[in-house]
Amino acid sequence: MEPDTQTYTCAMIPPAPVTLDRREGPFGEVVLRERGRHFEIIANGCFLMDTSDGRSERLLIDAALGALPAGRSGPSLLIGGLGVGFSLVRAAEEERWGRIVVVEREQAIVDWHRQGPLDRISGAALADPRTQVLHTDLIVHLRTATERYDALCLDIDNGPDWTVTDDNGSLYSPTGLAHCHDRLTPGGVLAVWSAQPSPAFEQALRNAGFTGVRTEEVAVARGVPDVVHLASRGA
């Protein structure tokens, strides 16, 4: 019996994305799409993230907690970027975290989580009494806030070398990293997600006065691994 080539071929073709919402905001266009069982966020035509995996977003949170000094009670956490919610969900699952602050500049993304389809991912985490969502620009918050955090977990770009908007590049500049350093408690940890390793960024962290700079990798199906860059503020 001949194999059903047509059926096999169709099964291998990924489903076409369906646009669920499209918004024009102060930083450009953001789009929420559904592809099969998964959601995708597109910013200014650039693929930002989806719900197909999430291992590296969870590593972002776990690695930061693991790098904190032993015995620190109820450490506070700032998550830069709500995204598809994986980082927030991971943080809320961990009882050791104290206050969890999420900074998200796109109102559309906040709405997709609070009243939209992404609620099925993050609803419980957003309802956690430790969680607070701030609708503001991360760079502005780091520059103007007075509160210090035990951990900063940043995931607003595809990495230090591949920013979603040109303005985001300042976050990884000497001035931006100095603001990150200032917002950390002594011994606090900075964790930055990236779609690829960046030796130049590692050196920039050292130049900014961070210690214990290292990179943890998460293998992907094809291409270079996702990574989390880790660095600490001296005690």
PDB file of C-alpha atoms in Angstrom:
ATOM      1  CA  MET A   1       0.000   0.000   0.000  1.00  0.00           C
ATOM      2  CA  GLU A   2       1.387   3.384  -0.991  1.00  0.00           C
ATOM      3  CA  PRO A   3       1.892   5.861   1.864  1.00  0.00           C
ATOM      4  CA  ASP A   4      -0.460   8.838   1.999  1.00  0.00           C
ATOM      5  CA  THR A   5       2.142  11.379   0.901  1.00  0.00           C
ATOM      6  CA  GLN A   6      -0.287  14.271   0.863  1.00  0.00           C
ATOM      7  CA  THR A   7      -1.419  13.658   4.436  1.00  0.00           C
ATOM      8  CA  TYR A   8       2.160  13.266   5.646  1.00  0.00           C
ATOM      9  CA  THR A   9       3.254  16.476   3.953  1.00  0.00           C
ATOM     10  CA  CYS A  10       0.371  18.482   5.375  1.00  0.00           C
ATOM     11  CA  ALA A  11       1.097  17.184   8.869  1.00  0.00           C
ATOM     12  CA  MET A  12       4.645  18.502   8.638  1.00  0.00           C
ATOM     13  CA  ILE A  13       3.600  22.038   7.663  1.00  0.00           C
ATOM     14  CA  PRO A  14       3.247  24.279  10.739  1.00  0.00           C
ATOM     15  CA  PRO A  15      -0.123  25.976  11.088  1.00  0.00           C
ATOM     16  CA  ALA A  16      -0.407  29.524   9.799  1.00  0.00           C
ATOM     17  CA  PRO A  17      -0.465  32.172  12.541  1.00  0.00           C
ATOM     18  CA  VAL A  18      -3.723  33.895  13.400  1.00  0.00           C
ATOM     19  CA  THR A  19      -3.509  37.517  14.547  1.00  0.00           C
ATOM     20  CA  LEU A  20      -5.487  37.967  17.779  1.00  0.00           C
ATOM     21  CA  ASP A  21      -4.656  41.618  18.439  1.00  0.00           C
ATOM     22  CA  ARG A  22      -2.554  44.369  16.918  1.00  0.00           C
ATOM     23  CA  ARG A  23      -1.740  47.603  18.735  1.00  0.00           C
ATOM     24  CA  GLU A  24       0.205  50.729  17.828  1.00  0.00           C
ATOM     25  CA  GLY A  25       1.930  52.057  20.931  1.00  0.00           C
ATOM     26  CA  PRO A  26       4.542  54.680  21.793  1.00  0.00           C
ATOM     27  CA  PHE A  27       7.343  52.257  20.904  1.00  0.00           C
ATOM     28  CA  GLY A  28       5.833  50.893  17.697  1.00  0.00           C
ATOM     29  CA  GLU A  29       3.555  48.014  16.800  1.00  0.00           C
ATOM     30  CA  VAL A  30       2.999  44.960  18.985  1.00  0.00           C
ATOM     31  CA  VAL A  31       1.078  41.936  17.775  1.00  0.00           C
ATOM     32  CA  LEU A  32      -0.287  38.868  19.555  1.00  0.00           C
ATOM     33  CA  ARG A  33      -0.616  35.827  17.301  1.00  0.00           C
ATOM     34  CA  GLU A  34      -1.821  32.296  17.868  1.00  0.00           C
ATOM     35  CA  ARG A  35      -0.114  29.472  16.012  1.00  0.00           C
ATOM     36  CA  GLY A  36      -1.709  26.114  16.736  1.00  0.00           C
ATOM     37  CA  ARG A  37      -1.534  25.660  20.513  1.00  0.00           C
ATOM     38  CA  HIS A  38       0.966  28.453  21.063  1.00  0.00           C
ATOM     39  CA  PHE A  39       1.009  32.248  21.286  1.00  0.00           C
ATOM     40  CA  GLU A  40       3.592  34.595  19.763  1.00  0.00           C
ATOM     41  CA  ILE A  41       4.457  38.212  20.487  1.00  0.00           C
ATOM     42  CA  ILE A  42       5.824  40.272  17.582  1.00  0.00           C
ATOM     43  CA  ALA A  43       7.281  43.737  18.183  1.00  0.00           C
ATOM     44  CA  ASN A  44       7.827  46.045  15.206  1.00  0.00           C
ATOM     45  CA  GLY A  45       7.847  43.039  12.896  1.00  0.00           C
ATOM     46  CA  CYS A  46      10.506  41.272  14.999  1.00  0.00           C
ATOM     47  CA  PHE A  47       9.694  37.929  16.648  1.00  0.00           C
ATOM     48  CA  LEU A  48      10.096  38.488  20.360  1.00  0.00           C
ATOM     49  CA  MET A  49       8.976  35.292  22.095  1.00  0.00           C
ATOM     50  CA  ASP A  50       6.391  32.524  22.122  1.00  0.00           C
ATOM     51  CA  THR A  51       4.936  29.897  24.422  1.00  0.00           C
ATOM     52  CA  SER A  52       6.471  26.865  22.725  1.00  0.00           C
ATOM     53  CA  ASP A  53       9.188  26.223  25.318  1.00  0.00           C
ATOM     54  CA  GLY A  54      10.029  28.594  28.174  1.00  0.00           C
ATOM     55  CA  ARG A  55      13.030  26.741  29.607  1.00  0.00           C
ATOM     56  CA  SER A  56      15.369  29.700  29.269  1.00  0.00           C
ATOM     57  CA  GLU A  57      12.828  32.119  30.797  1.00  0.00           C
ATOM     58  CA  ARG A  58      12.516  29.811  33.791  1.00  0.00           C
ATOM     59  CA  LEU A  59      16.306  29.517  33.998  1.00  0.00           C
ATOM     60  CA  LEU A  60      16.472  33.308  34.168  1.00  0.00           C
ATOM     61  CA  ILE A  61      14.599  33.209  37.474  1.00  0.00           C
ATOM     62  CA  ASP A  62      16.128  30.031  38.908  1.00  0.00           C
ATOM     63  CA  ALA A  63      19.703  31.074  38.139  1.00  0.00           C
ATOM     64  CA  ALA A  64      19.233  34.456  39.789  1.00  0.00           C
ATOM     65  CA  LEU A  65      17.835  32.858  42.951  1.00  0.00           C
ATOM     66  CA  GLY A  66      20.631  30.295  43.005  1.00  0.00           C
ATOM     67  CA  ALA A  67      23.291  32.999  42.698  1.00  0.00           C
ATOM     68  CA  LEU A  68      22.079  34.980  45.710  1.00  0.00           C
ATOM     69  CA  PRO A  69      24.041  34.723  48.958  1.00  0.00           C
ATOM     70  CA  ALA A  70      22.935  31.775  51.066  1.00  0.00           C
ATOM     71  CA  GLY A  71      20.432  32.501  53.788  1.00  0.00           C
ATOM     72  CA  ARG A  72      18.923  35.629  52.289  1.00  0.00           C
ATOM     73  CA  SER A  73      15.316  35.723  53.489  1.00  0.00           C
ATOM     74  CA  GLY A  74      12.450  36.721  51.177  1.00  0.00           C
ATOM     75  CA  PRO A  75      14.587  38.323  48.467  1.00  0.00           C
ATOM     76  CA  SER A  76      12.884  40.941  46.311  1.00  0.00           C
ATOM     77  CA  LEU A  77      12.792  40.476  42.545  1.00  0.00           C
ATOM     78  CA  LEU A  78      12.382  42.850  39.623  1.00  0.00           C
ATOM     79  CA  ILE A  79      11.410  41.242  36.308  1.00  0.00           C
ATOM     80  CA  GLY A  80      12.019  43.454  33.314  1.00  0.00           C
ATOM     81  CA  GLY A  81       9.427  42.499  30.691  1.00  0.00           C
ATOM     82  CA  LEU A  82       6.198  40.554  31.191  1.00  0.00           C
ATOM     83  CA  GLY A  83       6.406  38.863  27.778  1.00  0.00           C
ATOM     84  CA  VAL A  84       4.389  35.649  27.610  1.00  0.00           C
ATOM     85  CA  GLY A  85       4.548  35.347  31.406  1.00  0.00           C
ATOM     86  CA  PHE A  86       6.882  32.386  31.884  1.00  0.00           C
ATOM     87  CA  SER A  87       9.362  34.287  34.082  1.00  0.00           C
ATOM     88  CA  LEU A  88       6.642  35.662  36.331  1.00  0.00           C
ATOM     89  CA  VAL A  89       4.973  32.259  36.640  1.00  0.00           C
ATOM     90  CA  ARG A  90       8.275  30.653  37.627  1.00  0.00           C
ATOM     91  CA  ALA A  91       8.908  33.327  40.242  1.00  0.00           C
ATOM     92  CA  ALA A  92       5.434  32.970  41.736  1.00  0.00           C
ATOM     93  CA  GLU A  93       5.887  29.198  41.950  1.00  0.00           C
ATOM     94  CA  GLU A  94       8.920  29.708  44.205  1.00  0.00           C
ATOM     95  CA  GLU A  95       7.970  30.398  47.812  1.00  0.00           C
ATOM     96  CA  ARG A  96      11.403  31.793  48.652  1.00  0.00           C
ATOM     97  CA  TRP A  97      10.873  34.978  46.653  1.00  0.00           C
ATOM     98  CA  GLY A  98       9.480  37.927  48.562  1.00  0.00           C
ATOM     99  CA  ARG A  99       8.141  40.905  46.611  1.00  0.00           C
ATOM    100  CA  ILE A 100       7.889  40.330  42.831  1.00  0.00           C
ATOM    101  CA  VAL A 101       7.759  43.471  40.692  1.00  0.00           C
ATOM    102  CA  VAL A 102       7.195  43.238  36.929  1.00  0.00           C
ATOM    103  CA  VAL A 103       7.971  46.254  34.746  1.00  0.00           C
ATOM    104  CA  GLU A 104       6.245  46.252  31.342  1.00  0.00           C
ATOM    105  CA  ARG A 105       6.094  49.276  29.032  1.00  0.00           C
ATOM    106  CA  GLU A 106       3.514  47.895  26.574  1.00  0.00           C
ATOM    107  CA  GLN A 107      -0.042  48.300  27.833  1.00  0.00           C
ATOM    108  CA  ALA A 108      -1.173  45.806  25.191  1.00  0.00           C
ATOM    109  CA  ILE A 109       0.912  43.033  26.759  1.00  0.00           C
ATOM    110  CA  VAL A 110      -0.459  43.813  30.220  1.00  0.00           C
ATOM    111  CA  ASP A 111      -3.997  43.686  28.786  1.00  0.00           C
ATOM    112  CA  TRP A 112      -3.367  40.350  27.044  1.00  0.00           C
ATOM    113  CA  HIS A 113      -2.444  38.900  30.431  1.00  0.00           C
ATOM    114  CA  ARG A 114      -5.150  40.544  32.530  1.00  0.00           C
ATOM    115  CA  GLN A 115      -8.134  40.366  30.180  1.00  0.00           C
ATOM    116  CA  GLY A 116      -6.884  38.382  27.206  1.00  0.00           C
ATOM    117  CA  PRO A 117      -5.811  34.891  26.171  1.00  0.00           C
ATOM    118  CA  LEU A 118      -2.503  34.972  28.062  1.00  0.00           C
ATOM    119  CA  ASP A 119      -4.467  34.954  31.314  1.00  0.00           C
ATOM    120  CA  ARG A 120      -4.493  31.160  31.078  1.00  0.00           C
ATOM    121  CA  ILE A 121      -0.703  31.257  31.534  1.00  0.00           C
ATOM    122  CA  SER A 122      -0.207  34.000  34.102  1.00  0.00           C
ATOM    123  CA  GLY A 123      -3.552  34.427  35.861  1.00  0.00           C
ATOM    124  CA  ALA A 124      -2.554  32.725  39.106  1.00  0.00           C
ATOM    125  CA  ALA A 125       0.838  34.461  39.209  1.00  0.00           C
ATOM    126  CA  LEU A 126      -0.735  37.889  38.686  1.00  0.00           C
ATOM    127  CA  ALA A 127      -3.162  37.160  41.520  1.00  0.00           C
ATOM    128  CA  ASP A 128      -0.297  36.269  43.881  1.00  0.00           C
ATOM    129  CA  PRO A 129      -0.206  38.937  46.640  1.00  0.00           C
ATOM    130  CA  ARG A 130       3.567  39.283  46.187  1.00  0.00           C
ATOM    131  CA  THR A 131       3.155  40.389  42.549  1.00  0.00           C
ATOM    132  CA  GLN A 132       2.990  43.990  41.377  1.00  0.00           C
ATOM    133  CA  VAL A 133       2.934  45.048  37.712  1.00  0.00           C
ATOM    134  CA  LEU A 134       4.269  48.507  36.846  1.00  0.00           C
ATOM    135  CA  HIS A 135       3.303  49.950  33.467  1.00  0.00           C
ATOM    136  CA  THR A 136       6.425  51.950  32.755  1.00  0.00           C
ATOM    137  CA  ASP A 137       9.630  51.853  30.768  1.00  0.00           C
ATOM    138  CA  LEU A 138      12.280  49.655  32.391  1.00  0.00           C
ATOM    139  CA  ILE A 139      15.131  52.013  31.566  1.00  0.00           C
ATOM    140  CA  VAL A 140      13.295  54.949  33.135  1.00  0.00           C
ATOM    141  CA  HIS A 141      12.427  52.877  36.201  1.00  0.00           C
ATOM    142  CA  LEU A 142      16.022  51.791  36.746  1.00  0.00           C
ATOM    143  CA  ARG A 143      17.201  55.391  36.416  1.00  0.00           C
ATOM    144  CA  THR A 144      14.602  57.035  38.659  1.00  0.00           C
ATOM    145  CA  ALA A 145      13.554  54.448  41.249  1.00  0.00           C
ATOM    146  CA  THR A 146      14.961  54.548  44.753  1.00  0.00           C
ATOM    147  CA  GLU A 147      14.052  50.993  45.760  1.00  0.00           C
ATOM    148  CA  ARG A 148      16.748  48.340  45.617  1.00  0.00           C
ATOM    149  CA  TYR A 149      16.138  44.723  44.666  1.00  0.00           C
ATOM    150  CA  ASP A 150      17.950  41.523  45.501  1.00  0.00           C
ATOM    151  CA  ALA A 151      17.651  40.340  41.896  1.00  0.00           C
ATOM    152  CA  LEU A 152      17.055  41.961  38.519  1.00  0.00           C
ATOM    153  CA  CYS A 153      15.904  39.550  35.798  1.00  0.00           C
ATOM    154  CA  LEU A 154      15.772  41.322  32.447  1.00  0.00           C
ATOM    155  CA  ASP A 155      14.137  39.942  29.309  1.00  0.00           C
ATOM    156  CA  ILE A 156      13.048  42.861  27.135  1.00  0.00           C
ATOM    157  CA  ASP A 157      15.071  42.098  23.990  1.00  0.00           C
ATOM    158  CA  ASN A 158      16.475  39.202  22.025  1.00  0.00           C
ATOM    159  CA  GLY A 159      19.718  40.014  23.818  1.00  0.00           C
ATOM    160  CA  PRO A 160      22.252  42.794  24.377  1.00  0.00           C
ATOM    161  CA  ASP A 161      23.317  42.585  20.735  1.00  0.00           C
ATOM    162  CA  TRP A 162      19.784  42.392  19.259  1.00  0.00           C
ATOM    163  CA  THR A 163      17.443  44.971  20.757  1.00  0.00           C
ATOM    164  CA  VAL A 164      13.756  45.332  19.924  1.00  0.00           C
ATOM    165  CA  THR A 165      14.003  49.139  19.704  1.00  0.00           C
ATOM    166  CA  ASP A 166      17.041  51.389  19.370  1.00  0.00           C
ATOM    167  CA  ASP A 167      16.319  53.029  22.727  1.00  0.00           C
ATOM    168  CA  ASN A 168      16.798  49.693  24.491  1.00  0.00           C
ATOM    169  CA  GLY A 169      20.464  49.727  23.572  1.00  0.00           C
ATOM    170  CA  SER A 170      21.108  52.194  26.384  1.00  0.00           C
ATOM    171  CA  LEU A 171      20.238  49.490  28.928  1.00  0.00           C
ATOM    172  CA  TYR A 172      23.415  47.598  28.011  1.00  0.00           C
ATOM    173  CA  SER A 173      25.600  50.703  27.855  1.00  0.00           C
ATOM    174  CA  PRO A 174      27.974  51.670  30.704  1.00  0.00           C
ATOM    175  CA  THR A 175      25.346  54.121  31.988  1.00  0.00           C
ATOM    176  CA  GLY A 176      22.538  51.565  31.812  1.00  0.00           C
ATOM    177  CA  LEU A 177      24.572  48.913  33.590  1.00  0.00           C
ATOM    178  CA  ALA A 178      25.514  51.467  36.248  1.00  0.00           C
ATOM    179  CA  HIS A 179      21.796  52.018  36.886  1.00  0.00           C
ATOM    180  CA  CYS A 180      21.326  48.230  37.195  1.00  0.00           C
ATOM    181  CA  HIS A 181      24.215  48.113  39.647  1.00  0.00           C
ATOM    182  CA  ASP A 182      22.679  50.925  41.710  1.00  0.00           C
ATOM    183  CA  ARG A 183      19.285  49.197  41.900  1.00  0.00           C
ATOM    184  CA  LEU A 184      20.787  46.044  43.455  1.00  0.00           C
ATOM    185  CA  THR A 185      21.318  45.371  47.130  1.00  0.00           C
ATOM    186  CA  PRO A 186      24.853  44.340  48.172  1.00  0.00           C
ATOM    187  CA  GLY A 187      25.315  40.781  46.918  1.00  0.00           C
ATOM    188  CA  GLY A 188      22.350  41.190  44.582  1.00  0.00           C
ATOM    189  CA  VAL A 189      22.230  39.477  41.189  1.00  0.00           C
ATOM    190  CA  LEU A 190      21.654  40.752  37.659  1.00  0.00           C
ATOM    191  CA  ALA A 191      20.394  38.145  35.160  1.00  0.00           C
ATOM    192  CA  VAL A 192      19.934  39.051  31.485  1.00  0.00           C
ATOM    193  CA  TRP A 193      18.295  36.754  28.925  1.00  0.00           C
ATOM    194  CA  SER A 194      19.817  36.529  25.441  1.00  0.00           C
ATOM    195  CA  ALA A 195      19.152  34.549  22.281  1.00  0.00           C
ATOM    196  CA  GLN A 196      22.895  34.045  21.879  1.00  0.00           C
ATOM    197  CA  PRO A 197      26.084  34.337  23.968  1.00  0.00           C
ATOM    198  CA  SER A 198      27.806  37.727  24.045  1.00  0.00           C
ATOM    199  CA  PRO A 199      31.424  37.843  25.222  1.00  0.00           C
ATOM    200  CA  ALA A 200      31.365  41.614  24.672  1.00  0.00           C
ATOM    201  CA  PHE A 201      28.478  41.964  27.109  1.00  0.00           C
ATOM    202  CA  GLU A 202      30.287  39.829  29.680  1.00  0.00           C
ATOM    203  CA  GLN A 203      33.216  42.241  29.486  1.00  0.00           C
ATOM    204  CA  ALA A 204      30.859  45.210  29.743  1.00  0.00           C
ATOM    205  CA  LEU A 205      29.478  43.739  32.989  1.00  0.00           C
ATOM    206  CA  ARG A 206      32.977  43.437  34.419  1.00  0.00           C
ATOM    207  CA  ASN A 207      33.777  46.979  33.341  1.00  0.00           C
ATOM    208  CA  ALA A 208      30.637  48.158  35.158  1.00  0.00           C
ATOM    209  CA  GLY A 209      31.950  46.729  38.440  1.00  0.00           C
ATOM    210  CA  PHE A 210      29.995  43.476  38.539  1.00  0.00           C
ATOM    211  CA  THR A 211      31.629  40.337  39.922  1.00  0.00           C
ATOM    212  CA  GLY A 212      31.046  36.639  39.340  1.00  0.00           C
ATOM    213  CA  VAL A 213      30.205  37.222  35.676  1.00  0.00           C
ATOM    214  CA  ARG A 214      29.228  34.016  33.903  1.00  0.00           C
ATOM    215  CA  THR A 215      26.872  32.624  31.256  1.00  0.00           C
ATOM    216  CA  GLU A 216      24.473  29.679  31.540  1.00  0.00           C
ATOM    217  CA  GLU A 217      23.193  28.019  28.363  1.00  0.00           C
ATOM    218  CA  VAL A 218      19.941  26.341  27.337  1.00  0.00           C
ATOM    219  CA  ALA A 219      20.191  24.144  24.241  1.00  0.00           C
ATOM    220  CA  VAL A 220      17.717  24.787  21.429  1.00  0.00           C
ATOM    221  CA  ALA A 221      16.608  22.552  18.561  1.00  0.00           C
ATOM    222  CA  ARG A 222      18.678  24.435  15.991  1.00  0.00           C
ATOM    223  CA  GLY A 223      21.377  27.084  16.106  1.00  0.00           C
ATOM    224  CA  VAL A 224      23.218  28.633  19.040  1.00  0.00           C
ATOM    225  CA  PRO A 225      21.819  28.122  22.548  1.00  0.00           C
ATOM    226  CA  ASP A 226      19.753  30.637  24.467  1.00  0.00           C
ATOM    227  CA  VAL A 227      21.715  31.993  27.412  1.00  0.00           C
ATOM    228  CA  VAL A 228      21.365  33.837  30.699  1.00  0.00           C
ATOM    229  CA  HIS A 229      24.141  36.259  31.577  1.00  0.00           C
ATOM    230  CA  LEU A 230      24.688  36.440  35.343  1.00  0.00           C
ATOM    231  CA  ALA A 231      26.593  38.984  37.420  1.00  0.00           C
ATOM    232  CA  SER A 232      26.612  40.105  41.057  1.00  0.00           C
ATOM    233  CA  ARG A 233      27.027  43.356  42.910  1.00  0.00           C
ATOM    234  CA  GLY A 234      29.780  43.147  45.480  1.00  0.00           C
ATOM    235  CA  ALA A 235      28.768  42.822  49.101  1.00  0.00           C
TER     236      ALA A 235
END
